[in-house]
CSV table of C-alpha atoms in Angstrom, one decimal:
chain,number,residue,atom,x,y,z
F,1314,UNK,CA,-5.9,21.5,53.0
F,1315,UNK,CA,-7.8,23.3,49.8
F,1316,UNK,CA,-5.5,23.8,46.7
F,1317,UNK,CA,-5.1,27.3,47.3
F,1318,UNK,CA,-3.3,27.0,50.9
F,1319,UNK,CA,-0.7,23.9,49.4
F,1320,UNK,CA,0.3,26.8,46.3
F,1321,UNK,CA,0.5,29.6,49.5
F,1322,UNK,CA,2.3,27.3,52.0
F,1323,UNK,CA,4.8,25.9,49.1
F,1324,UNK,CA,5.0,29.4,48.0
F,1325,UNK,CA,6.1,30.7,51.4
F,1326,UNK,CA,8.1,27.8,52.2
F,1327,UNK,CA,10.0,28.4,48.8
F,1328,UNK,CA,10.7,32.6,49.2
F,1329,UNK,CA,10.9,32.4,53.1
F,1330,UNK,CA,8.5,35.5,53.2
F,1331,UNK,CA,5.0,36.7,52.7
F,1332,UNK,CA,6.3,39.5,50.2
F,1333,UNK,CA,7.9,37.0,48.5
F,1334,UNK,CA,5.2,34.4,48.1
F,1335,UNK,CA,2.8,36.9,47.1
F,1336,UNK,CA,4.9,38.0,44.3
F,1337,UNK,CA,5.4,34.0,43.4
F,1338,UNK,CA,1.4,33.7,43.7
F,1339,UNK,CA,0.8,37.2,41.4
F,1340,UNK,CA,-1.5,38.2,44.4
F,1341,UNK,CA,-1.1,41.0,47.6
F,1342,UNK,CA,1.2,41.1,50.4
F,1343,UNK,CA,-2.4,41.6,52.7
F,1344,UNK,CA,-4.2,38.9,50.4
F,1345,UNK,CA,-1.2,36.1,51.0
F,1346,UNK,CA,-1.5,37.1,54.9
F,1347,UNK,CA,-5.5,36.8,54.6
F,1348,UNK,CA,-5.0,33.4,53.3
F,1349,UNK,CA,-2.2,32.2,55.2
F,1350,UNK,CA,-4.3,32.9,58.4
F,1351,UNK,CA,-7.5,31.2,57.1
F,1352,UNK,CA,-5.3,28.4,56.6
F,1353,UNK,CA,-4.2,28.3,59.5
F,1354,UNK,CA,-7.7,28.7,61.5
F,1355,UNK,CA,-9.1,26.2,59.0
F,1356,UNK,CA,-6.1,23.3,60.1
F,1357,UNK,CA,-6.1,24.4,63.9
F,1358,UNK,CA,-2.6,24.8,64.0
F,1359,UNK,CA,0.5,27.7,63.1
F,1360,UNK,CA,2.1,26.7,59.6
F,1361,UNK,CA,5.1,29.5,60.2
F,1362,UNK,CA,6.7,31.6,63.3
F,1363,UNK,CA,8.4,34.5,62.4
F,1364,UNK,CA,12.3,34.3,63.4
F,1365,UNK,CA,14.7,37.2,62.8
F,1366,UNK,CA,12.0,38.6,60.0
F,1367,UNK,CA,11.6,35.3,58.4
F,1368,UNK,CA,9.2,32.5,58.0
F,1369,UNK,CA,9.9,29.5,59.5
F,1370,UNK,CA,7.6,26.7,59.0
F,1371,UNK,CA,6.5,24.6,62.1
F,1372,UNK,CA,7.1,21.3,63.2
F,1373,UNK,CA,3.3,20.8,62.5
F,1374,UNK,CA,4.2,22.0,59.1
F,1375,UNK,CA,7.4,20.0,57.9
F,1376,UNK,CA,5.4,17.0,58.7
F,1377,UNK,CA,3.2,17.9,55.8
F,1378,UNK,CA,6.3,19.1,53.6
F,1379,UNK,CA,7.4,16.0,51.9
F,1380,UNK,CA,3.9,15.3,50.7
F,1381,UNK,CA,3.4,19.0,49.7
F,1382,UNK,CA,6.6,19.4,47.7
F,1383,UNK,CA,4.6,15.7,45.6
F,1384,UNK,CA,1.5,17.8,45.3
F,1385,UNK,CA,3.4,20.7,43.9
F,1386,UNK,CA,5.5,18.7,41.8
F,1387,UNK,CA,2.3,16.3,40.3
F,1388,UNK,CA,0.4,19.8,39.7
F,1389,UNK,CA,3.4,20.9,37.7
F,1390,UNK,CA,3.4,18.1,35.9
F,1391,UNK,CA,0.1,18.4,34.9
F,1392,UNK,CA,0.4,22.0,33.6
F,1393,UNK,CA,3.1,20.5,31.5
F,1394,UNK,CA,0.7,18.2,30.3
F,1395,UNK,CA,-1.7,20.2,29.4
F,1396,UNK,CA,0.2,23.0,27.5
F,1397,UNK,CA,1.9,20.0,25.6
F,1398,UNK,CA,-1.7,18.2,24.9
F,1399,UNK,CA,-2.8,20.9,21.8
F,1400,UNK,CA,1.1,20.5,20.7
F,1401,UNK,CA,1.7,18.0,17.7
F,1402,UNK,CA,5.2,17.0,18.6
F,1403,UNK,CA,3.9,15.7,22.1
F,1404,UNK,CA,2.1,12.6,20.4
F,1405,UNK,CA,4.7,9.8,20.0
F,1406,UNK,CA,5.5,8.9,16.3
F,1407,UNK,CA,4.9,5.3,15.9
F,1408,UNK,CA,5.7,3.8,12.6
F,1409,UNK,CA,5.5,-0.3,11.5
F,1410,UNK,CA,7.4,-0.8,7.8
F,1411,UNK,CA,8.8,-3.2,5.6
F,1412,UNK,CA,12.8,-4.4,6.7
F,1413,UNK,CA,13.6,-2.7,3.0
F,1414,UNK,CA,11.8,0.6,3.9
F,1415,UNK,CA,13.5,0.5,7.2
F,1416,UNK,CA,17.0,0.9,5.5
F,1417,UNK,CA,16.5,3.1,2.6
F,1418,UNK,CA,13.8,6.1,3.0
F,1419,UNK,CA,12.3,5.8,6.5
F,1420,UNK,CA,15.5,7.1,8.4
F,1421,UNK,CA,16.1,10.0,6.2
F,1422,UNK,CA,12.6,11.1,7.0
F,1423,UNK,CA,13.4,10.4,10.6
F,1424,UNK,CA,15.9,13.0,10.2
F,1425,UNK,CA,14.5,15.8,8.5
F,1426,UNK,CA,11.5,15.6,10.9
F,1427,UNK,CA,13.4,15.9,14.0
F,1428,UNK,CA,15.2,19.1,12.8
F,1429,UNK,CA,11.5,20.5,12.4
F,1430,UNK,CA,9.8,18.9,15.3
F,1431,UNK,CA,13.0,18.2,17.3
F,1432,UNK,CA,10.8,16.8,20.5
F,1433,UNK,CA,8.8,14.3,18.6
F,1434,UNK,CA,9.4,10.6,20.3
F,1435,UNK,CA,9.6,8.0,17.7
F,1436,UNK,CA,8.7,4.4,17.6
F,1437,UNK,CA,10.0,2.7,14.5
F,1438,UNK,CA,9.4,-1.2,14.3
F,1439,UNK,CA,10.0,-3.7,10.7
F,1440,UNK,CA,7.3,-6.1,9.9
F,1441,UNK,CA,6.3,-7.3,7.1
F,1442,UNK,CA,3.3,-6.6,6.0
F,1443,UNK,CA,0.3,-9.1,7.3
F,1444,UNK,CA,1.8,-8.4,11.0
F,1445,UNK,CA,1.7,-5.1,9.9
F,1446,UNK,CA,-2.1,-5.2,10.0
F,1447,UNK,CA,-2.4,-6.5,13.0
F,1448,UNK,CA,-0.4,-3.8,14.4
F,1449,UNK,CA,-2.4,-1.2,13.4
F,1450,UNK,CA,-5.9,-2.4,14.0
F,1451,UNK,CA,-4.4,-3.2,17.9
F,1452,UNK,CA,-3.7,-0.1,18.2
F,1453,UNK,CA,0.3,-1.1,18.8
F,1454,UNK,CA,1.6,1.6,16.2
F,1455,UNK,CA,-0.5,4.2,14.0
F,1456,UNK,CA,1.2,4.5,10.3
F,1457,UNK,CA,2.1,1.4,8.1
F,1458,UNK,CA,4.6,1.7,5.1
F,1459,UNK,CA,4.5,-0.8,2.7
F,1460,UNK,CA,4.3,-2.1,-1.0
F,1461,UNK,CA,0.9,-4.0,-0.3
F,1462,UNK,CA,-2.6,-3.0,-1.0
F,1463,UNK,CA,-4.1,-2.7,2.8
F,1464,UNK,CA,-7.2,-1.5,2.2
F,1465,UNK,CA,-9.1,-5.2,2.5
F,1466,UNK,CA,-7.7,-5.0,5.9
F,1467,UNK,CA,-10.4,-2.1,7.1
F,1468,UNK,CA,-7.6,0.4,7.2
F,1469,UNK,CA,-7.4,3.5,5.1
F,1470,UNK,CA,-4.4,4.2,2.7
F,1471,UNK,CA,-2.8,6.6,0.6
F,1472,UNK,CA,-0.3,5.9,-2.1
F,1473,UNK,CA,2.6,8.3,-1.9
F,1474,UNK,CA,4.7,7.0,-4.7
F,1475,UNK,CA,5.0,4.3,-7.8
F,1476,UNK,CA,7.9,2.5,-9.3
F,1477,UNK,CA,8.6,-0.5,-11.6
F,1478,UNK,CA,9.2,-3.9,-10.9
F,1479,UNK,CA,13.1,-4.7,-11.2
F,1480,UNK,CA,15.0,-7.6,-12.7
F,1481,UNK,CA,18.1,-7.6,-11.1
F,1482,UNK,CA,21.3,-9.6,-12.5
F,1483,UNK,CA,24.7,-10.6,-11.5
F,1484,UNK,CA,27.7,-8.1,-12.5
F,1485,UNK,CA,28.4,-8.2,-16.7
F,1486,UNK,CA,24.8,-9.5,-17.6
F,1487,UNK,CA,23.8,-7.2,-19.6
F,1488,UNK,CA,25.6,-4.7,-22.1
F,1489,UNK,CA,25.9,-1.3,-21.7
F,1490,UNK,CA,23.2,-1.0,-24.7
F,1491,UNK,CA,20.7,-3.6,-22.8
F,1492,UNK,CA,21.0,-1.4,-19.9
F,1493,UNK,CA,19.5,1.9,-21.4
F,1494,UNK,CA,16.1,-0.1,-22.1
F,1495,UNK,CA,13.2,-1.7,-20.0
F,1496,UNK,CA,13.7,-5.5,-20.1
F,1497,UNK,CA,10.6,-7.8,-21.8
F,1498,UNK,CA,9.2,-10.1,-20.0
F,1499,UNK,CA,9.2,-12.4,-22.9
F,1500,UNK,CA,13.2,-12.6,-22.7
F,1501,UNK,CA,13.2,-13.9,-18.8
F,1502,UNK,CA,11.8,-17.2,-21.1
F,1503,UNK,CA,14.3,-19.8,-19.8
F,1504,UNK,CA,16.9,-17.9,-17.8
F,1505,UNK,CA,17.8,-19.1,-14.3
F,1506,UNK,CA,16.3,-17.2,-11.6
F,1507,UNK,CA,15.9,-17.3,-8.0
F,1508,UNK,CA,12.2,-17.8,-7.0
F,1509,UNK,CA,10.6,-15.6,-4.1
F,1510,UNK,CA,8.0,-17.2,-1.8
F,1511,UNK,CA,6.0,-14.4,0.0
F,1512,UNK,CA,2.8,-14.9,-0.5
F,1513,UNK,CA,1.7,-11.4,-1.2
F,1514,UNK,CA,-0.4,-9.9,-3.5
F,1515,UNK,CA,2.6,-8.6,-5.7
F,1516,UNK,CA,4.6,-11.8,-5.2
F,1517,UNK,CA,1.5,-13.9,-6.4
F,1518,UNK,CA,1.1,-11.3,-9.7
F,1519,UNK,CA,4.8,-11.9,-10.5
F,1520,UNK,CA,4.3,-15.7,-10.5
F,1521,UNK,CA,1.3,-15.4,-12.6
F,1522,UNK,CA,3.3,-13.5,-15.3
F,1523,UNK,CA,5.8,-15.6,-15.2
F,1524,UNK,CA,3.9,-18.7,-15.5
F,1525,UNK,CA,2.5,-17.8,-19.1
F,1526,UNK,CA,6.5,-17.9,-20.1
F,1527,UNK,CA,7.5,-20.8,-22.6
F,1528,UNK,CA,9.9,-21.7,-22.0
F,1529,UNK,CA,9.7,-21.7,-18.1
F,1530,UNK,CA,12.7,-20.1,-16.2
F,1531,UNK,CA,14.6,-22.4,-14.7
F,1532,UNK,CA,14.2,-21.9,-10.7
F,1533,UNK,CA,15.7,-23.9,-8.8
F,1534,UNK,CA,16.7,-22.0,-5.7
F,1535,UNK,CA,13.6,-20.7,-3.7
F,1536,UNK,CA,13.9,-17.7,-1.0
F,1537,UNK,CA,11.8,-15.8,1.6
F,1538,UNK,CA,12.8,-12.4,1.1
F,1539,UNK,CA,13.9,-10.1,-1.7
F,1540,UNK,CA,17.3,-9.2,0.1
F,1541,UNK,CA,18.3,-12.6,-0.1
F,1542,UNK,CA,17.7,-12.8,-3.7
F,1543,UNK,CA,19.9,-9.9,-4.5
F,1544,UNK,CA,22.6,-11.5,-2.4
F,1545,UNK,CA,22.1,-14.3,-4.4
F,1546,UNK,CA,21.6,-12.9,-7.6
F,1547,UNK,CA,25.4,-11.2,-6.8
F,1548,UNK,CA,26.8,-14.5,-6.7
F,1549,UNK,CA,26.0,-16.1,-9.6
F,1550,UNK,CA,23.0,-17.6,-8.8
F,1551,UNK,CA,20.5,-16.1,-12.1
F,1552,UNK,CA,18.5,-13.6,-12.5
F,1553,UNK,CA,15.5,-12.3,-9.4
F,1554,UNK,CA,12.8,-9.8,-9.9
F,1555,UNK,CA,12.3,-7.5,-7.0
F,1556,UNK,CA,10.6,-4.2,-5.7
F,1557,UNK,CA,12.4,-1.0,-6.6
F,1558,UNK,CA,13.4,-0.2,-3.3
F,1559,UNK,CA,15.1,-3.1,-2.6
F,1560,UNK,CA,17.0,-2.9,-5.9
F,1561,UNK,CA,18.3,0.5,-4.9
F,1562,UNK,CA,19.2,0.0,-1.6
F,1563,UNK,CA,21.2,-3.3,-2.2
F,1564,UNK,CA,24.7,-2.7,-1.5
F,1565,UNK,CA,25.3,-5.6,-3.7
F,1566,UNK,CA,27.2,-5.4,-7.3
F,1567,UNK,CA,24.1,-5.9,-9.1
F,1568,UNK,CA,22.8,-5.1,-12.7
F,1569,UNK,CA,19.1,-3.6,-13.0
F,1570,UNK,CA,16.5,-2.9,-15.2
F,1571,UNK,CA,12.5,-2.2,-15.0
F,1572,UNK,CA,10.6,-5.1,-16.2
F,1573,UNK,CA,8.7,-3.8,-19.3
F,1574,UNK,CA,5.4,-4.9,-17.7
F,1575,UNK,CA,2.0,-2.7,-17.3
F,1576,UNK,CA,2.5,-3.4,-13.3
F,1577,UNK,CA,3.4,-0.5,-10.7
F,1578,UNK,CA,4.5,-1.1,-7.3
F,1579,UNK,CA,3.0,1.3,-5.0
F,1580,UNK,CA,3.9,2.5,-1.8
F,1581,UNK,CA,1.5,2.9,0.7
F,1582,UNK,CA,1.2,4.6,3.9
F,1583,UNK,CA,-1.8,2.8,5.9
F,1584,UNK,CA,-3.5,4.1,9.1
F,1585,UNK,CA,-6.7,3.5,11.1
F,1586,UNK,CA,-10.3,5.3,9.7
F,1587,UNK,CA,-10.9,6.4,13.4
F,1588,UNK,CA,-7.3,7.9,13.4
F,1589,UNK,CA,-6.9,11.0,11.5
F,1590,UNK,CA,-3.5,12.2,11.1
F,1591,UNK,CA,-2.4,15.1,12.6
F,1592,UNK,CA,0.8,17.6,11.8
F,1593,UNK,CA,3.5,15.6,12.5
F,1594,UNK,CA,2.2,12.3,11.1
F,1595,UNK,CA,1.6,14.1,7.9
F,1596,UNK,CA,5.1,16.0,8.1
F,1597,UNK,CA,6.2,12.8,8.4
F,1598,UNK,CA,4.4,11.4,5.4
F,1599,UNK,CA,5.2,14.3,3.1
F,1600,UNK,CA,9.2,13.3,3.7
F,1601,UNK,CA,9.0,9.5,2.9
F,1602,UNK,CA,7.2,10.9,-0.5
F,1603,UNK,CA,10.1,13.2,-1.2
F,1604,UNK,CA,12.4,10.4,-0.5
F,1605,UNK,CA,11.1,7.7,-2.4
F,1606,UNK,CA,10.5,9.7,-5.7
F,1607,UNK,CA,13.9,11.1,-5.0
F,1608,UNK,CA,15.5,7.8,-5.0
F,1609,UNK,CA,13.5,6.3,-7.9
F,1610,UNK,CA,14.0,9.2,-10.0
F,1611,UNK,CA,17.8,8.7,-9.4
F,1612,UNK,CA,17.7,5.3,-10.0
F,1613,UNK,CA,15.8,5.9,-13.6
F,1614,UNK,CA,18.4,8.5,-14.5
């Protein structure tokens, strides 16, 4: 069976007629008749009889239906296929961030892309940000958010936004007055404060600054994540310095204030040199930028 008799012999067994399987096919009445009876010839056997001026396939033919109607049915999927292929929105968006970028700008960005591009499939997983790596060079997802130099990594970045490092204080801390201004590092000099122990290239800088302060603040409550030193910072527990991100999406009473330090945090989208972005990953992009200086700008205001 050549390709040419499964689209004639589905077409027929679809319209019930030559006429109408020609029109189906975009081809001549004669031509569909021509073909059907080299069809025929060529298998040694009658496909249709005619019965009260209609086709009727048979019984050599409905043994071959069920695995015609799959031919027909894997051929349409592949022009599916291939009319999606040079689409943008067919390629799945797949996205590895930070837990804190997972709550406050990634699913806004979600959202606006899928009003523009509302077939996109998204894949949205949290890791911090040495599994992150991992996850990109293995192929597993294809953009990285995060507040981490990656480059070292053999992956190529770009820096969509900056902000400032945040001290972040329990409720009444600070006047109204001491809240209009950037915070010295010099006053943090003995205040109690809840210690953070990623090992990341930010979290190492912070300690370093903090380790030329005499007097020492008093740390006596150590914690893997910035979250949980907001939570603790609500309660009572001293003073933590944090990302701007997490600062602004803590649902926490907190007090804030930029540190008054020459040191940004940067947030970087990452992604594979042998992976260039196309539309939608840069759509994509282009809306966690607008979010994230959104939401800083608010939160300088």
């Amino acid at each position: 069976m050549r390709l040419r008799y499964i689209e004639l012999f589905h077409a027929v067994l679809s319209t019930g007629s030559l006429t109408g399987a020609a029109s189906l096919l975009n081809i001549s009445q004669p031509a569909a008749s021509k073909a059907l009876q080299q069809a025929e010839n060529h298998l040694g056997f009658a496909l249709f009889s005619r019965v009260r001026g209609r086709l009727q396939p048979t019984q050599q033919a409905l043994l071959m239906r069920h695995h015609i109607d799959r031919i027909m049915r894997e051929m349409y999927d592949l022009q599916r296929l291939s009319a999606n292929i040079t689409r943008p929105e067919s390629h799945p968006l797949r996205v590895t961030c930070t837990p804190t970028l997972a709550q406050v700008v990634v699913p806004d960005a979600i959202a606006r892309l899928g009003k523009v591009y509302p077939g996109t499939i998204v894949e949205l997983y949290t890791q911090h940000s040495a599994v992150m790596c991992e996850s990109l060079m293995l192929r597993e997802t294809d953009i990285g958010l995060t507040l981490q130099d990656l480059s070292h990594h053999g992956l190529l970045q770009q820096a969509l936004c900056h902000g400032n490092i945040m001290v972040v204080a329990p409720p009444g801390w600070w006047s109204a007055r001491e809240l209009a201004r950037p915070l010295p590092i010099s006053e943090l000099a003995g205040q109690p404060m809840i210690g953070i122990t990623v090992q990341d290239a930010l979290g190492n800088m912070l300690q370093g600054h903090l380790a030329k302060i005499a007097p020492a603040p008093r740390t006596n409550v150590w914690v893997q994540t910035y979250q949980l030193a907001c939570a603790l910072v609500a309660r009572g527990g001293g003073l933590a310095l944090v990302d701007p991100f997490t600062a602004r999406c803590s649902k926490e009473p907190l007090q804030m204030r930029p540190l008054k330090l020459q040191l940004d945090v940067t947030l970087h989208a990452a992604f594979r040199s042998d992976n260039p972005l196309n539309a939608v990953q840069r759509r994509f992009l282009d809306y966690v930028r607008d979010f994230a200086q959104g939401l800083l700008a608010a939160g300088a205001a």
